[in-house]
mmCIF file of C-alpha atoms in Angstrom:
data_model
loop_
_atom_site.group_PDB
_atom_site.id
_atom_site.type_symbol
_atom_site.label_atom_id
_atom_site.label_comp_id
_atom_site.label_asym_id
_atom_site.label_seq_id
_atom_site.Cartn_x
_atom_site.Cartn_y
_atom_site.Cartn_z
ATOM 1 C CA LYS A 190 68.580 25.851 -5.205
ATOM 2 C CA GLN A 191 68.814 22.417 -5.691
ATOM 3 C CA GLU A 192 70.749 21.739 -9.269
ATOM 4 C CA VAL A 193 71.442 18.304 -10.449
ATOM 5 C CA THR A 194 74.061 17.690 -12.850
ATOM 6 C CA GLN A 195 74.512 15.086 -14.537
ATOM 7 C CA ILE A 196 77.537 13.463 -16.648
ATOM 8 C CA PRO A 197 78.357 12.993 -19.023
ATOM 9 C CA ALA A 198 75.606 13.970 -21.529
ATOM 10 C CA ALA A 199 76.052 11.374 -23.946
ATOM 11 C CA LEU A 200 77.525 7.714 -23.984
ATOM 12 C CA SER A 201 78.312 5.398 -26.546
ATOM 13 C CA VAL A 202 79.266 1.669 -25.593
ATOM 14 C CA PRO A 203 79.840 -1.396 -27.721
ATOM 15 C CA GLU A 204 76.678 -3.834 -26.249
ATOM 16 C CA GLY A 205 77.673 -6.541 -23.763
ATOM 17 C CA GLU A 206 79.679 -3.295 -21.887
ATOM 18 C CA ASN A 207 79.290 -2.783 -18.453
ATOM 19 C CA LEU A 208 78.771 1.329 -17.581
ATOM 20 C CA VAL A 209 78.397 4.074 -15.461
ATOM 21 C CA LEU A 210 76.394 6.748 -15.095
ATOM 22 C CA ASN A 211 76.664 9.962 -13.461
ATOM 23 C CA CYS A 212 74.378 12.072 -11.360
ATOM 24 C CA SER A 213 75.429 14.899 -8.624
ATOM 25 C CA PHE A 214 73.238 17.802 -6.906
ATOM 26 C CA THR A 215 74.471 21.012 -5.170
ATOM 27 C CA ASP A 216 71.896 20.632 -1.786
ATOM 28 C CA SER A 217 72.529 17.336 0.058
ATOM 29 C CA ALA A 218 69.057 17.878 2.045
ATOM 30 C CA ILE A 219 67.424 15.489 -0.094
ATOM 31 C CA TYR A 220 64.155 12.778 0.585
ATOM 32 C CA ASN A 221 64.923 10.371 -1.923
ATOM 33 C CA LEU A 222 66.646 9.994 -5.033
ATOM 34 C CA GLN A 223 64.710 8.556 -8.551
ATOM 35 C CA TRP A 224 66.166 7.228 -11.543
ATOM 36 C CA PHE A 225 64.751 7.486 -14.960
ATOM 37 C CA ARG A 226 64.256 6.291 -18.610
ATOM 38 C CA GLN A 227 62.899 8.306 -21.236
ATOM 39 C CA ASP A 228 63.336 7.231 -24.859
ATOM 40 C CA PRO A 229 62.752 9.421 -27.805
ATOM 41 C CA GLY A 230 59.571 11.903 -27.537
ATOM 42 C CA LYS A 231 57.956 9.805 -24.472
ATOM 43 C CA GLY A 232 57.390 9.959 -20.820
ATOM 44 C CA LEU A 233 59.475 9.210 -18.430
ATOM 45 C CA THR A 234 59.875 5.908 -16.818
ATOM 46 C CA SER A 235 60.964 5.142 -13.199
ATOM 47 C CA LEU A 236 63.466 2.231 -12.927
ATOM 48 C CA LEU A 237 64.370 2.568 -9.388
ATOM 49 C CA LEU A 238 64.578 5.038 -6.308
ATOM 50 C CA ILE A 239 67.078 5.386 -3.626
ATOM 51 C CA GLN A 240 65.576 6.799 -0.307
ATOM 52 C CA SER A 241 68.240 9.433 1.463
ATOM 53 C CA SER A 242 68.594 6.094 4.393
ATOM 54 C CA GLN A 243 70.302 3.875 1.772
ATOM 55 C CA ARG A 244 73.032 3.645 -0.130
ATOM 56 C CA GLU A 245 71.515 1.287 -3.240
ATOM 57 C CA GLN A 246 68.922 -0.479 -5.100
ATOM 58 C CA THR A 247 69.365 -3.163 -7.262
ATOM 59 C CA SER A 248 66.711 -3.773 -10.263
ATOM 60 C CA GLY A 249 68.292 -6.577 -12.640
ATOM 61 C CA ARG A 250 71.105 -5.865 -14.796
ATOM 62 C CA LEU A 251 70.868 -1.477 -13.087
ATOM 63 C CA ASN A 252 72.303 -0.694 -9.271
ATOM 64 C CA ALA A 253 71.892 2.757 -8.310
ATOM 65 C CA SER A 254 73.941 4.189 -5.568
ATOM 66 C CA LEU A 255 73.824 7.035 -3.440
ATOM 67 C CA ASP A 256 76.633 9.203 -1.326
ATOM 68 C CA LYS A 257 74.501 11.686 -0.187
ATOM 69 C CA SER A 258 76.607 13.218 2.065
ATOM 70 C CA SER A 259 78.827 13.756 -0.697
ATOM 71 C CA GLY A 260 75.994 14.920 -3.989
ATOM 72 C CA ARG A 261 76.402 11.742 -5.851
ATOM 73 C CA SER A 262 74.759 8.776 -7.710
ATOM 74 C CA THR A 263 75.545 6.373 -9.793
ATOM 75 C CA LEU A 264 73.467 4.189 -12.022
ATOM 76 C CA TYR A 265 75.540 1.321 -13.240
ATOM 77 C CA ILE A 266 73.738 -0.796 -16.103
ATOM 78 C CA ALA A 267 75.567 -4.298 -16.667
ATOM 79 C CA ALA A 268 75.940 -6.406 -19.975
ATOM 80 C CA SER A 269 74.674 -3.297 -22.309
ATOM 81 C CA GLN A 270 72.342 -3.992 -24.698
ATOM 82 C CA PRO A 271 71.067 -2.357 -27.840
ATOM 83 C CA GLY A 272 67.704 -1.702 -26.090
ATOM 84 C CA ASP A 273 68.890 0.276 -23.070
ATOM 85 C CA SER A 274 69.296 3.114 -25.551
ATOM 86 C CA ALA A 275 67.624 5.805 -24.030
ATOM 87 C CA THR A 276 68.068 8.678 -22.047
ATOM 88 C CA TYR A 277 68.740 8.350 -18.688
ATOM 89 C CA LEU A 278 67.516 10.846 -15.781
ATOM 90 C CA CYS A 279 67.929 11.030 -12.145
ATOM 91 C CA ALA A 280 65.974 13.047 -9.941
ATOM 92 C CA VAL A 281 66.106 14.305 -6.620
ATOM 93 C CA ARG A 282 62.813 15.509 -4.065
ATOM 94 C CA GLN A 283 63.133 17.971 -1.967
ATOM 95 C CA GLY A 284 59.573 18.486 0.393
ATOM 96 C CA ASN A 285 57.011 17.810 -2.376
ATOM 97 C CA GLN A 286 59.390 19.330 -5.117
ATOM 98 C CA PHE A 287 61.561 17.139 -8.151
ATOM 99 C CA TYR A 288 64.937 18.651 -9.273
ATOM 100 C CA PHE A 289 65.794 16.574 -12.492
ATOM 101 C CA GLY A 290 69.420 16.752 -14.185
ATOM 102 C CA THR A 291 69.594 17.279 -17.749
ATOM 103 C CA GLY A 292 69.825 13.316 -18.713
ATOM 104 C CA THR A 293 72.678 11.069 -20.347
ATOM 105 C CA SER A 294 71.907 10.032 -23.402
ATOM 106 C CA LEU A 295 72.982 6.405 -24.232
ATOM 107 C CA THR A 296 73.206 4.468 -27.408
ATOM 108 C CA VAL A 297 74.497 0.600 -27.282
ATOM 109 C CA ILE A 298 76.015 -0.509 -30.576
ATOM 110 C CA PRO A 299 75.123 -4.032 -31.198
ATOM 111 C CA GLU B 157 52.307 -0.128 -14.461
ATOM 112 C CA ALA B 158 50.880 3.321 -14.113
ATOM 113 C CA ASP B 159 47.904 4.942 -15.683
ATOM 114 C CA ILE B 160 48.350 8.319 -16.681
ATOM 115 C CA TYR B 161 47.201 9.869 -19.841
ATOM 116 C CA GLN B 162 47.572 12.593 -21.753
ATOM 117 C CA THR B 163 45.760 13.868 -24.779
ATOM 118 C CA PRO B 164 46.255 15.358 -27.052
ATOM 119 C CA ARG B 165 50.041 13.270 -28.334
ATOM 120 C CA TYR B 166 51.092 16.058 -30.855
ATOM 121 C CA LEU B 167 49.730 19.614 -31.611
ATOM 122 C CA VAL B 168 50.861 22.472 -34.095
ATOM 123 C CA ILE B 169 48.529 25.727 -33.638
ATOM 124 C CA GLY B 170 49.036 29.377 -34.657
ATOM 125 C CA THR B 171 49.963 31.917 -32.550
ATOM 126 C CA GLY B 172 47.041 33.798 -30.500
ATOM 127 C CA LYS B 173 45.510 30.619 -29.559
ATOM 128 C CA LYS B 174 43.857 29.368 -26.546
ATOM 129 C CA ILE B 175 44.487 25.273 -26.069
ATOM 130 C CA THR B 176 44.000 23.087 -22.712
ATOM 131 C CA LEU B 177 46.697 19.865 -22.895
ATOM 132 C CA GLU B 178 44.518 17.238 -20.785
ATOM 133 C CA CYS B 179 46.095 14.980 -17.926
ATOM 134 C CA SER B 180 44.273 12.001 -16.279
ATOM 135 C CA GLN B 181 44.995 9.451 -14.374
ATOM 136 C CA THR B 182 43.412 6.612 -13.098
ATOM 137 C CA MET B 183 45.060 5.729 -9.247
ATOM 138 C CA GLY B 184 43.540 8.342 -6.823
ATOM 139 C CA HIS B 185 46.776 9.815 -6.912
ATOM 140 C CA ASP B 186 46.359 12.745 -4.498
ATOM 141 C CA LYS B 187 49.576 14.866 -5.863
ATOM 142 C CA MET B 188 50.100 15.795 -9.909
ATOM 143 C CA TYR B 189 52.660 17.741 -11.330
ATOM 144 C CA TRP B 190 52.674 19.536 -15.245
ATOM 145 C CA TYR B 191 56.368 19.987 -16.594
ATOM 146 C CA GLN B 192 57.919 21.358 -19.528
ATOM 147 C CA GLN B 193 60.687 20.147 -21.000
ATOM 148 C CA ASP B 194 62.533 21.281 -24.120
ATOM 149 C CA PRO B 195 65.446 19.199 -26.185
ATOM 150 C CA GLY B 196 68.239 18.086 -24.342
ATOM 151 C CA MET B 197 67.418 20.275 -21.433
ATOM 152 C CA GLU B 198 65.964 19.381 -17.521
ATOM 153 C CA LEU B 199 62.302 18.971 -16.854
ATOM 154 C CA HIS B 200 61.227 22.778 -15.003
ATOM 155 C CA LEU B 201 58.274 22.155 -13.109
ATOM 156 C CA ILE B 202 55.236 24.635 -13.980
ATOM 157 C CA HIS B 203 52.635 23.501 -11.315
ATOM 158 C CA TYR B 204 51.605 21.126 -9.098
ATOM 159 C CA SER B 205 48.532 20.403 -7.118
ATOM 160 C CA TYR B 206 47.996 18.347 -3.417
ATOM 161 C CA GLY B 207 44.653 17.796 -4.636
ATOM 162 C CA VAL B 208 41.264 18.968 -5.109
ATOM 163 C CA ASN B 209 40.997 22.582 -5.506
ATOM 164 C CA SER B 210 44.613 22.794 -4.581
ATOM 165 C CA THR B 211 46.878 24.442 -6.968
ATOM 166 C CA GLU B 212 50.375 26.172 -7.290
ATOM 167 C CA LYS B 213 52.749 27.749 -9.730
ATOM 168 C CA GLY B 214 56.291 26.240 -10.295
ATOM 169 C CA ASP B 215 59.674 27.819 -10.884
ATOM 170 C CA LEU B 216 58.578 28.242 -14.830
ATOM 171 C CA SER B 217 56.444 31.128 -15.288
ATOM 172 C CA SER B 218 54.778 29.502 -18.773
ATOM 173 C CA GLU B 219 51.961 32.123 -18.880
ATOM 174 C CA SER B 220 49.494 29.110 -18.760
ATOM 175 C CA THR B 221 46.730 28.036 -16.022
ATOM 176 C CA VAL B 222 45.883 24.714 -14.178
ATOM 177 C CA SER B 223 43.048 23.661 -12.265
ATOM 178 C CA ARG B 224 41.839 20.533 -9.971
ATOM 179 C CA ILE B 225 38.609 20.501 -9.870
ATOM 180 C CA ARG B 226 38.188 15.913 -9.555
ATOM 181 C CA THR B 227 41.186 13.997 -8.245
ATOM 182 C CA GLU B 228 41.959 12.159 -11.802
ATOM 183 C CA HIS B 229 41.885 15.563 -13.768
ATOM 184 C CA PHE B 230 44.477 17.731 -14.061
ATOM 185 C CA PRO B 231 44.113 20.108 -17.470
ATOM 186 C CA LEU B 232 46.518 23.191 -18.232
ATOM 187 C CA THR B 233 45.422 25.963 -20.305
ATOM 188 C CA LEU B 234 47.500 28.489 -22.645
ATOM 189 C CA GLU B 235 45.215 31.368 -22.807
ATOM 190 C CA SER B 236 47.114 33.238 -25.913
ATOM 191 C CA ALA B 237 50.109 30.223 -27.379
ATOM 192 C CA ARG B 238 53.280 32.336 -27.760
ATOM 193 C CA PRO B 239 56.343 30.646 -30.575
ATOM 194 C CA SER B 240 58.013 30.660 -27.083
ATOM 195 C CA HIS B 241 55.385 27.704 -25.990
ATOM 196 C CA THR B 242 56.669 25.303 -28.256
ATOM 197 C CA SER B 243 58.044 22.712 -26.190
ATOM 198 C CA GLN B 244 56.992 18.802 -24.443
ATOM 199 C CA TYR B 245 54.792 18.800 -22.144
ATOM 200 C CA LEU B 246 55.150 16.222 -19.227
ATOM 201 C CA CYS B 247 52.378 14.974 -16.817
ATOM 202 C CA ALA B 248 52.955 13.207 -13.568
ATOM 203 C CA SER B 249 51.376 12.215 -10.358
ATOM 204 C CA ARG B 250 52.400 10.498 -7.066
ATOM 205 C CA GLY B 251 49.969 8.517 -4.486
ATOM 206 C CA VAL B 252 49.617 9.669 -0.757
ATOM 207 C CA GLY B 253 52.630 8.466 1.139
ATOM 208 C CA ALA B 254 54.381 7.358 -1.655
ATOM 209 C CA ASP B 255 57.232 8.396 -3.103
ATOM 210 C CA LYS B 256 57.812 7.481 -6.782
ATOM 211 C CA GLN B 257 56.204 10.039 -9.786
ATOM 212 C CA TYR B 258 54.409 7.808 -12.722
ATOM 213 C CA PHE B 259 54.647 9.842 -16.212
ATOM 214 C CA GLY B 260 51.964 10.414 -18.879
ATOM 215 C CA PRO B 261 53.022 9.870 -22.252
ATOM 216 C CA GLY B 262 53.648 13.141 -22.734
ATOM 217 C CA THR B 263 52.415 16.291 -25.557
ATOM 218 C CA ARG B 264 54.104 17.500 -28.169
ATOM 219 C CA LEU B 265 53.318 21.535 -28.575
ATOM 220 C CA THR B 266 54.329 23.346 -31.425
ATOM 221 C CA VAL B 267 53.139 26.740 -31.862
ATOM 222 C CA THR B 268 53.932 28.876 -35.545
#
């Protein structure tokens, strides 16, 4: 069964710092990988989606990379802001099912 | 932006009560999902549907049932709530041939 791991579980950085969140998965036979943001008590908001044939996707200050063969993805956030504080989850799709990590809780200190 | 709604947003009920959590989407998506999420834990798939009259159980057996009589509506029912059902329930949908899942705001359920 697919297992998705995210490290670190929590991260605190000063405003303006660049940072990297990590996601790893055990079965490389994925269709795609999606990064989400979740604010406390809320649902998930999709940030970036990378197809299995792609290496990276960019949206504004966010850049996600995918190395399918090694079972890894990273989410790079440039010039972090206090508004970036949230939990970031990654999810891989296999068939019509999705497997989620436990997330990285990010705090950006003003 | 996706239009997917969940009601109620918060619910506190006693043990043994029957409850239905509502989920509706206005995007015409054929695929819909219910997830359970405990604090600090990953999302667990409890039910999914590929279209009207199609429902399947996910990995997590939550003693709940779902129905899909209309494309836009995917309610989740707990016949007899127990304290172990206390959790956040998230509904999601995905369109035909589309890759992204869109999530509702969630229902925070507390069973006393």
